[in-house]
CSV table of C-alpha atoms in Angstrom, one decimal:
chain,number,residue,atom,x,y,z
O,12,MET,CA,0.2,-0.1,0.1
O,13,ASN,CA,1.3,3.5,-0.7
O,14,ARG,CA,2.6,5.4,2.2
O,15,ARG,CA,-0.6,7.6,2.3
O,16,HIS,CA,-3.3,5.6,0.5
O,17,PHE,CA,-5.6,4.7,3.1
O,18,LEU,CA,-5.3,8.1,4.4
O,19,ARG,CA,-6.5,9.5,1.1
O,20,ALA,CA,-9.1,6.7,0.7
O,21,ALA,CA,-10.3,7.3,4.0
O,22,ALA,CA,-10.4,11.3,3.9
O,23,GLY,CA,-13.9,11.4,1.8
O,24,THR,CA,-15.2,8.2,3.3
O,25,ALA,CA,-14.5,8.0,6.8
O,26,ALA,CA,-17.9,8.7,8.1
O,27,LEU,CA,-20.1,6.6,5.7
O,28,PRO,CA,-20.4,3.1,5.2
O,29,VAL,CA,-18.4,1.4,2.0
O,30,LEU,CA,-20.0,-1.2,0.1
O,31,GLY,CA,-18.0,-3.5,-2.0
O,32,CYS,CA,-19.4,-4.7,-5.3
O,33,SER,CA,-21.1,-8.0,-5.5
O,34,ASP,CA,-21.0,-10.7,-8.2
O,35,ASP,CA,-23.6,-12.8,-9.1
O,36,GLY,CA,-24.4,-16.1,-6.8
O,37,PRO,CA,-24.1,-16.4,-3.1
O,38,SER,CA,-22.5,-13.4,-1.1
O,39,LEU,CA,-22.4,-12.1,2.5
O,40,LEU,CA,-22.3,-8.8,3.6
O,41,ASN,CA,-20.3,-7.9,6.8
O,42,ALA,CA,-21.3,-4.9,8.8
O,43,SER,CA,-18.4,-3.8,10.7
O,44,TYR,CA,-16.6,-0.8,12.3
O,45,ASP,CA,-14.3,1.7,10.5
O,46,ALA,CA,-10.6,0.6,11.9
O,47,THR,CA,-11.5,-2.8,10.5
O,48,ARG,CA,-11.1,-2.1,6.8
O,49,GLU,CA,-7.7,-3.7,6.3
O,50,LEU,CA,-8.2,-6.5,8.5
O,51,TYR,CA,-11.5,-7.9,6.6
O,52,ARG,CA,-10.1,-7.2,3.4
O,53,ARG,CA,-7.5,-9.8,4.4
O,54,LEU,CA,-10.0,-11.9,6.0
O,55,ASN,CA,-12.2,-12.0,3.3
O,56,ARG,CA,-9.6,-13.0,0.7
O,57,LEU,CA,-9.0,-16.0,2.8
O,58,PHE,CA,-12.9,-16.6,3.5
O,59,THR,CA,-13.8,-16.5,-0.5
O,60,ALA,CA,-10.7,-18.6,-1.7
O,61,GLN,CA,-12.0,-21.6,0.6
O,62,HIS,CA,-15.8,-20.9,-0.2
O,63,LYS,CA,-16.0,-19.4,-3.6
O,64,VAL,CA,-18.3,-16.9,-2.2
O,65,LYS,CA,-17.9,-13.0,-2.3
O,66,VAL,CA,-17.9,-11.1,1.1
O,67,ARG,CA,-18.9,-7.3,0.5
O,68,ALA,CA,-18.0,-5.0,4.0
O,69,SER,CA,-19.7,-1.9,5.5
O,70,HIS,CA,-17.8,0.3,7.5
O,71,GLY,CA,-18.4,3.1,9.5
O,72,GLY,CA,-18.5,4.1,13.4
O,73,SER,CA,-19.7,1.2,15.4
O,74,GLY,CA,-23.2,3.0,16.9
O,75,SER,CA,-23.7,4.4,13.3
O,76,GLN,CA,-23.7,0.7,11.9
O,77,ALA,CA,-25.7,-0.7,14.1
O,78,ARG,CA,-28.5,1.9,13.7
O,79,ALA,CA,-27.9,1.5,9.8
O,80,VAL,CA,-28.5,-2.4,10.5
O,81,ILE,CA,-31.5,-1.8,12.5
O,82,ASP,CA,-32.8,0.6,9.8
O,83,GLY,CA,-32.5,-1.9,7.1
O,84,LEU,CA,-29.1,-2.5,6.2
O,85,PRO,CA,-29.2,-6.0,5.0
O,86,ALA,CA,-26.0,-7.2,6.5
O,87,ASP,CA,-25.6,-11.1,7.4
O,88,VAL,CA,-22.7,-10.6,9.9
O,89,LEU,CA,-22.2,-7.8,12.3
O,90,THR,CA,-18.3,-7.5,13.5
O,91,LEU,CA,-18.8,-4.3,15.7
O,92,ALA,CA,-16.5,-2.7,18.0
O,93,LEU,CA,-18.6,-2.6,21.3
O,94,TRP,CA,-21.2,-4.9,22.9
O,95,PRO,CA,-23.9,-2.4,23.3
O,96,ASP,CA,-24.0,-2.0,19.9
O,97,THR,CA,-24.5,-5.6,19.0
O,98,ASP,CA,-27.1,-6.3,21.7
O,99,ALA,CA,-29.1,-3.2,20.2
O,100,VAL,CA,-29.6,-4.9,17.2
O,101,HIS,CA,-30.3,-8.0,18.8
O,102,LYS,CA,-33.1,-5.7,20.8
O,103,ALA,CA,-34.2,-5.2,17.8
O,104,GLY,CA,-35.3,-8.4,17.0
O,105,LEU,CA,-32.8,-9.2,14.3
O,106,ILE,CA,-30.4,-11.5,16.4
O,107,ASP,CA,-31.4,-14.5,17.8
O,108,ALA,CA,-30.9,-15.1,22.1
O,109,SER,CA,-27.6,-16.4,23.4
O,110,TRP,CA,-25.7,-14.7,20.7
O,111,GLU,CA,-22.8,-13.9,22.7
O,112,ASP,CA,-22.1,-17.9,23.4
O,113,ARG,CA,-22.6,-18.9,20.1
O,114,PHE,CA,-18.8,-18.5,18.9
O,115,PRO,CA,-15.6,-19.5,20.9
O,116,HIS,CA,-14.4,-17.3,23.8
O,117,HIS,CA,-17.6,-15.2,24.2
O,118,SER,CA,-18.0,-14.5,20.5
O,119,CYS,CA,-14.8,-12.5,20.3
O,120,PRO,CA,-12.3,-13.8,17.7
O,121,TYR,CA,-9.8,-10.9,18.7
O,122,THR,CA,-9.4,-7.8,21.5
O,123,SER,CA,-7.9,-4.8,21.5
O,124,THR,CA,-7.3,-1.5,23.7
O,125,ILE,CA,-6.9,2.0,23.2
O,126,VAL,CA,-3.2,3.6,23.0
O,127,PHE,CA,-1.7,7.0,22.2
O,128,VAL,CA,-0.2,8.1,18.8
O,129,VAL,CA,2.3,11.0,19.3
O,130,ARG,CA,4.1,12.9,16.7
O,131,LYS,CA,8.0,12.1,16.3
O,132,GLY,CA,10.2,11.9,19.3
O,133,ASN,CA,7.1,12.4,21.5
O,134,PRO,CA,7.5,15.9,21.9
O,135,HIS,CA,5.3,16.5,24.9
O,136,GLY,CA,6.8,13.5,26.8
O,137,ILE,CA,3.6,11.6,27.5
O,138,ARG,CA,3.7,8.7,29.3
O,139,ASP,CA,0.2,8.0,30.8
O,140,TRP,CA,-3.5,9.3,31.0
O,141,ASP,CA,-2.9,12.2,33.3
O,142,ASP,CA,-0.3,13.7,31.1
O,143,LEU,CA,-3.1,14.4,28.7
O,144,ARG,CA,-4.2,17.2,31.3
O,145,SER,CA,-0.9,18.0,33.0
O,146,LYS,CA,1.1,18.9,29.6
O,147,PRO,CA,0.8,22.5,28.6
O,148,ASN,CA,-1.1,23.1,25.3
O,149,LEU,CA,-1.5,19.7,24.1
O,150,LYS,CA,-4.1,19.2,21.6
O,151,VAL,CA,-6.3,15.8,21.9
O,152,ILE,CA,-7.5,14.3,18.8
O,153,ALA,CA,-10.6,11.8,19.4
O,154,ALA,CA,-13.9,10.4,18.1
O,155,ASN,CA,-17.2,11.0,19.0
O,156,PRO,CA,-18.2,8.6,21.6
O,157,LYS,CA,-22.0,8.8,20.5
O,158,THR,CA,-21.0,7.4,17.2
O,159,SER,CA,-17.7,5.6,17.9
O,160,GLY,CA,-16.7,2.6,19.6
O,161,ALA,CA,-13.0,3.7,19.7
O,162,ALA,CA,-14.3,6.8,21.5
O,163,LYS,CA,-16.3,5.1,24.2
O,164,LEU,CA,-13.5,3.0,25.0
O,165,ALA,CA,-11.2,6.1,25.1
O,166,LEU,CA,-13.4,7.8,27.7
O,167,LEU,CA,-13.5,4.7,29.7
O,168,ALA,CA,-10.2,4.3,29.7
O,169,LEU,CA,-9.6,7.7,30.8
O,170,TRP,CA,-12.1,7.1,33.7
O,171,GLY,CA,-10.7,3.6,34.7
O,172,SER,CA,-7.1,4.9,34.7
O,173,VAL,CA,-8.4,6.7,37.9
O,174,VAL,CA,-10.9,4.2,39.6
O,175,THR,CA,-9.1,1.3,39.0
O,176,ARG,CA,-6.0,2.8,41.2
O,177,GLY,CA,-8.4,3.6,44.0
O,178,GLY,CA,-9.8,7.1,42.9
O,179,SER,CA,-13.1,8.4,43.4
O,180,ASP,CA,-15.5,8.9,40.3
O,181,ARG,CA,-15.3,12.7,41.3
O,182,GLU,CA,-11.5,12.5,40.6
O,183,ALA,CA,-12.3,10.4,37.3
O,184,GLU,CA,-15.0,12.9,36.1
O,185,ALA,CA,-12.6,16.0,36.2
O,186,LEU,CA,-9.8,14.2,34.5
O,187,VAL,CA,-12.3,13.5,31.7
O,188,LYS,CA,-13.5,16.7,31.5
O,189,ALA,CA,-9.8,18.7,31.5
O,190,VAL,CA,-8.9,16.0,28.1
O,191,TYR,CA,-12.1,17.0,26.3
O,192,ARG,CA,-11.3,20.5,26.8
O,193,ARG,CA,-8.1,20.1,24.8
O,194,VAL,CA,-9.9,18.1,21.9
O,195,PRO,CA,-10.5,20.8,19.0
O,196,ALA,CA,-13.5,18.9,17.3
O,197,LEU,CA,-14.8,15.3,17.7
O,198,GLU,CA,-14.8,13.2,14.5
O,199,SER,CA,-17.5,10.9,13.9
O,200,SER,CA,-15.4,7.6,13.6
O,201,SER,CA,-12.0,6.2,14.3
O,202,ARG,CA,-10.8,6.6,10.7
O,203,ALA,CA,-12.4,10.3,10.6
O,204,ALA,CA,-9.8,10.9,13.7
O,205,THR,CA,-7.0,8.9,12.1
O,206,VAL,CA,-7.2,11.1,9.2
O,207,THR,CA,-7.4,14.4,11.0
O,208,PHE,CA,-4.4,13.5,13.4
O,209,ALA,CA,-2.2,11.6,10.6
O,210,ARG,CA,-3.3,13.1,7.3
O,211,LYS,CA,-4.1,16.9,8.2
O,212,GLN,CA,-1.2,16.9,10.8
O,213,ILE,CA,-3.8,18.3,13.6
O,214,GLY,CA,-3.3,17.7,17.1
O,215,ASP,CA,-0.2,16.5,19.3
O,216,VAL,CA,-1.7,12.9,20.3
O,217,HIS,CA,-4.2,10.7,19.1
O,218,LEU,CA,-6.4,8.3,21.3
O,219,THR,CA,-7.3,5.0,19.2
O,220,TRP,CA,-7.5,1.6,18.7
O,221,GLU,CA,-4.3,-0.3,19.0
O,222,ASN,CA,-4.5,-1.6,15.6
O,223,GLU,CA,-5.1,1.9,14.0
O,224,ALA,CA,-2.1,3.1,15.7
O,225,HIS,CA,0.1,0.6,14.1
O,226,LEU,CA,-1.1,1.3,10.7
O,227,GLU,CA,-1.0,4.9,11.3
O,228,VAL,CA,3.1,4.8,12.2
O,229,ARG,CA,3.4,1.9,9.5
O,230,GLU,CA,2.0,4.4,6.7
O,231,LEU,CA,3.5,7.6,8.0
O,232,LYS,CA,7.5,5.8,8.6
O,233,GLY,CA,9.2,7.9,10.9
O,234,GLU,CA,6.7,10.8,11.7
O,235,LEU,CA,4.3,8.7,14.3
O,236,GLU,CA,5.1,6.8,17.4
O,237,ILE,CA,3.0,5.0,19.5
O,238,VAL,CA,2.9,5.1,23.8
O,239,HIS,CA,1.0,2.5,25.5
O,240,PRO,CA,-0.1,4.0,28.8
O,241,ARG,CA,0.3,1.8,32.1
O,242,ARG,CA,-3.2,0.6,32.2
O,243,SER,CA,-5.9,0.9,29.5
O,244,ILE,CA,-9.5,-0.8,28.8
O,245,LEU,CA,-9.8,-4.3,27.3
O,246,ALA,CA,-11.9,-4.1,24.2
O,247,GLU,CA,-13.8,-7.1,23.3
O,248,PRO,CA,-15.4,-6.6,19.6
O,249,HIS,CA,-17.9,-9.2,19.4
O,250,VAL,CA,-19.4,-11.0,16.1
O,251,ALA,CA,-22.8,-11.9,15.3
O,252,VAL,CA,-25.1,-13.6,12.7
O,253,VAL,CA,-27.9,-11.2,11.8
O,254,ASP,CA,-30.3,-14.1,11.9
O,255,ALA,CA,-33.6,-12.3,10.7
O,256,ASN,CA,-31.5,-11.0,7.6
O,257,THR,CA,-29.5,-14.6,6.9
O,258,ARG,CA,-32.7,-16.4,7.0
O,259,ARG,CA,-34.6,-14.1,4.5
O,260,HIS,CA,-31.2,-14.2,2.4
O,261,GLY,CA,-31.0,-17.8,2.5
O,262,THR,CA,-27.5,-17.5,3.8
O,263,ALA,CA,-27.6,-18.9,7.6
O,264,ALA,CA,-25.2,-21.7,7.1
O,265,LEU,CA,-22.5,-19.3,5.5
O,266,ALA,CA,-22.8,-16.7,7.8
O,267,GLU,CA,-22.1,-19.1,10.4
O,268,ALA,CA,-19.4,-20.5,8.4
O,269,TYR,CA,-17.6,-17.2,8.0
O,270,LEU,CA,-17.7,-16.4,11.6
O,271,ARG,CA,-16.5,-19.6,12.9
O,272,SER,CA,-13.4,-19.4,10.1
O,273,LEU,CA,-12.2,-16.0,12.1
O,274,TYR,CA,-10.8,-18.6,14.9
O,275,GLU,CA,-9.1,-21.1,12.0
O,276,PRO,CA,-5.0,-20.9,12.6
O,277,ASP,CA,-4.8,-18.7,9.5
O,278,ALA,CA,-7.3,-16.1,10.5
O,279,GLN,CA,-5.9,-15.9,13.9
O,280,ASP,CA,-2.3,-15.3,12.2
O,281,VAL,CA,-4.2,-12.5,9.9
O,282,ILE,CA,-5.4,-10.9,12.9
O,283,ALA,CA,-2.1,-10.9,15.0
O,284,GLU,CA,-0.5,-9.5,11.9
O,285,GLU,CA,-2.8,-6.3,11.7
O,286,TYR,CA,-2.4,-5.9,15.5
O,287,TYR,CA,-5.4,-7.4,16.7
O,288,ARG,CA,-5.0,-9.3,19.7
O,289,PRO,CA,-5.7,-12.9,18.7
O,290,THR,CA,-8.1,-14.7,21.4
O,291,THR,CA,-7.1,-18.8,20.8
O,292,PRO,CA,-4.6,-19.9,23.2
O,293,GLU,CA,-2.2,-21.1,20.8
O,294,ALA,CA,-2.3,-17.7,18.7
O,295,ALA,CA,-2.2,-15.7,21.8
O,296,LYS,CA,1.0,-17.6,22.8
O,297,LYS,CA,2.6,-17.4,19.0
O,298,HIS,CA,2.1,-13.9,18.6
O,299,ALA,CA,2.5,-12.4,22.1
O,300,GLY,CA,5.7,-10.4,21.1
O,301,ARG,CA,3.9,-8.5,19.0
O,302,PHE,CA,1.9,-6.3,21.7
O,303,GLY,CA,3.4,-3.8,24.0
O,304,GLU,CA,3.4,-4.2,27.6
O,305,ILE,CA,-0.2,-2.6,29.1
O,306,ASN,CA,-2.4,-3.6,32.1
O,307,LEU,CA,-5.8,-4.2,30.6
O,308,PHE,CA,-8.7,-3.7,33.0
O,309,ARG,CA,-12.1,-4.8,32.1
O,310,ILE,CA,-15.4,-2.7,31.9
O,311,GLU,CA,-16.6,-4.4,34.7
O,312,GLN,CA,-13.7,-2.5,36.8
O,313,VAL,CA,-15.2,0.4,35.6
O,314,THR,CA,-18.8,-0.1,36.1
O,315,PRO,CA,-19.9,-2.9,38.1
O,316,GLY,CA,-22.9,-3.8,35.9
O,317,GLY,CA,-20.8,-3.9,32.9
O,318,TRP,CA,-22.0,-2.5,29.3
O,319,PRO,CA,-25.5,-2.1,30.5
O,320,GLU,CA,-24.7,0.2,33.5
O,321,ALA,CA,-21.9,2.1,31.2
O,322,GLN,CA,-24.0,3.2,28.4
O,323,ALA,CA,-26.4,4.7,31.0
O,324,LYS,CA,-24.2,5.9,33.2
O,325,PHE,CA,-21.8,7.7,30.6
O,326,PHE,CA,-23.2,7.9,27.3
O,327,ALA,CA,-27.0,8.2,27.4
O,328,ALA,CA,-28.6,11.6,27.3
O,329,GLY,CA,-27.5,13.5,30.1
O,330,GLY,CA,-24.4,11.1,31.1
O,331,VAL,CA,-21.4,11.9,32.0
O,332,PHE,CA,-20.3,12.7,28.5
O,333,ASP,CA,-23.1,15.2,28.0
O,334,ARG,CA,-22.2,16.8,31.3
O,335,VAL,CA,-18.4,17.5,30.6
O,336,TYR,CA,-18.5,18.0,27.0
O,337,ALA,CA,-21.3,20.8,27.1
O,338,GLY,CA,-19.4,22.1,30.1
O,339,GLY,CA,-16.1,22.5,28.4
């Protein structure tokens, strides 16, 4: 890939679902989140070679993708960033019950986390979450938690960096508010934020997916660096069959096979090579050296009620995000 090709390609389409072309015959549509474009381009080629079936892809902010499927996007499978987004499609009656237990490892073929990308030489000396507040004149690039899975996780990682060390909710909210006051504008998706930071060269630090960080660094050789904070949140992007759609399309067995193929050794190798953390024990051990040292905490360590509580507390109307962003 040309050095800035992914940035040029994303600049005009980062906030919109992008559909591939379909040949005649059986096909699948995978509705995924914005940062997985490169990953599923490779994984879809693997599946197509084995099953002679065209796999199309739709990418956008995770929350936006969930709403698009609920509103009629005819996806056969979902590979979204966050549990609440997939569960919203389930609650709309499109995904059958017990979807989380349908595939191995809680229906997570890979995990991820949120890290920092900084300019060459890390001129602001950013090492951990509190540096985002304490360093003078720092501009932080992030996406909108209302539409982006990475942005939700970044906010929760900020909060968790305080409460998992024994800090109070009040201290955590002060940190979140101080950091969001340094965000010049919220982008609609993680890839849109990447374009702003890497292509437009706006901001000093980008809060993003670990895999997206490696993509930025690889494509802009020598211009950017990754910083792993001491702790961050464990991201668990679940996968699911959109059962109502596959029954209508006659693709139920094919969709099931597609998602199960993500746990095969060759697919797990691709997952690791694209800097997603594979979940099969064999692949996790094989590729452990590719990933930075970081203490990962779960959503339940941020809010004991897990994602349902987090969604209500942080992202619902009048929640923490609305409160701190409107106030700053």
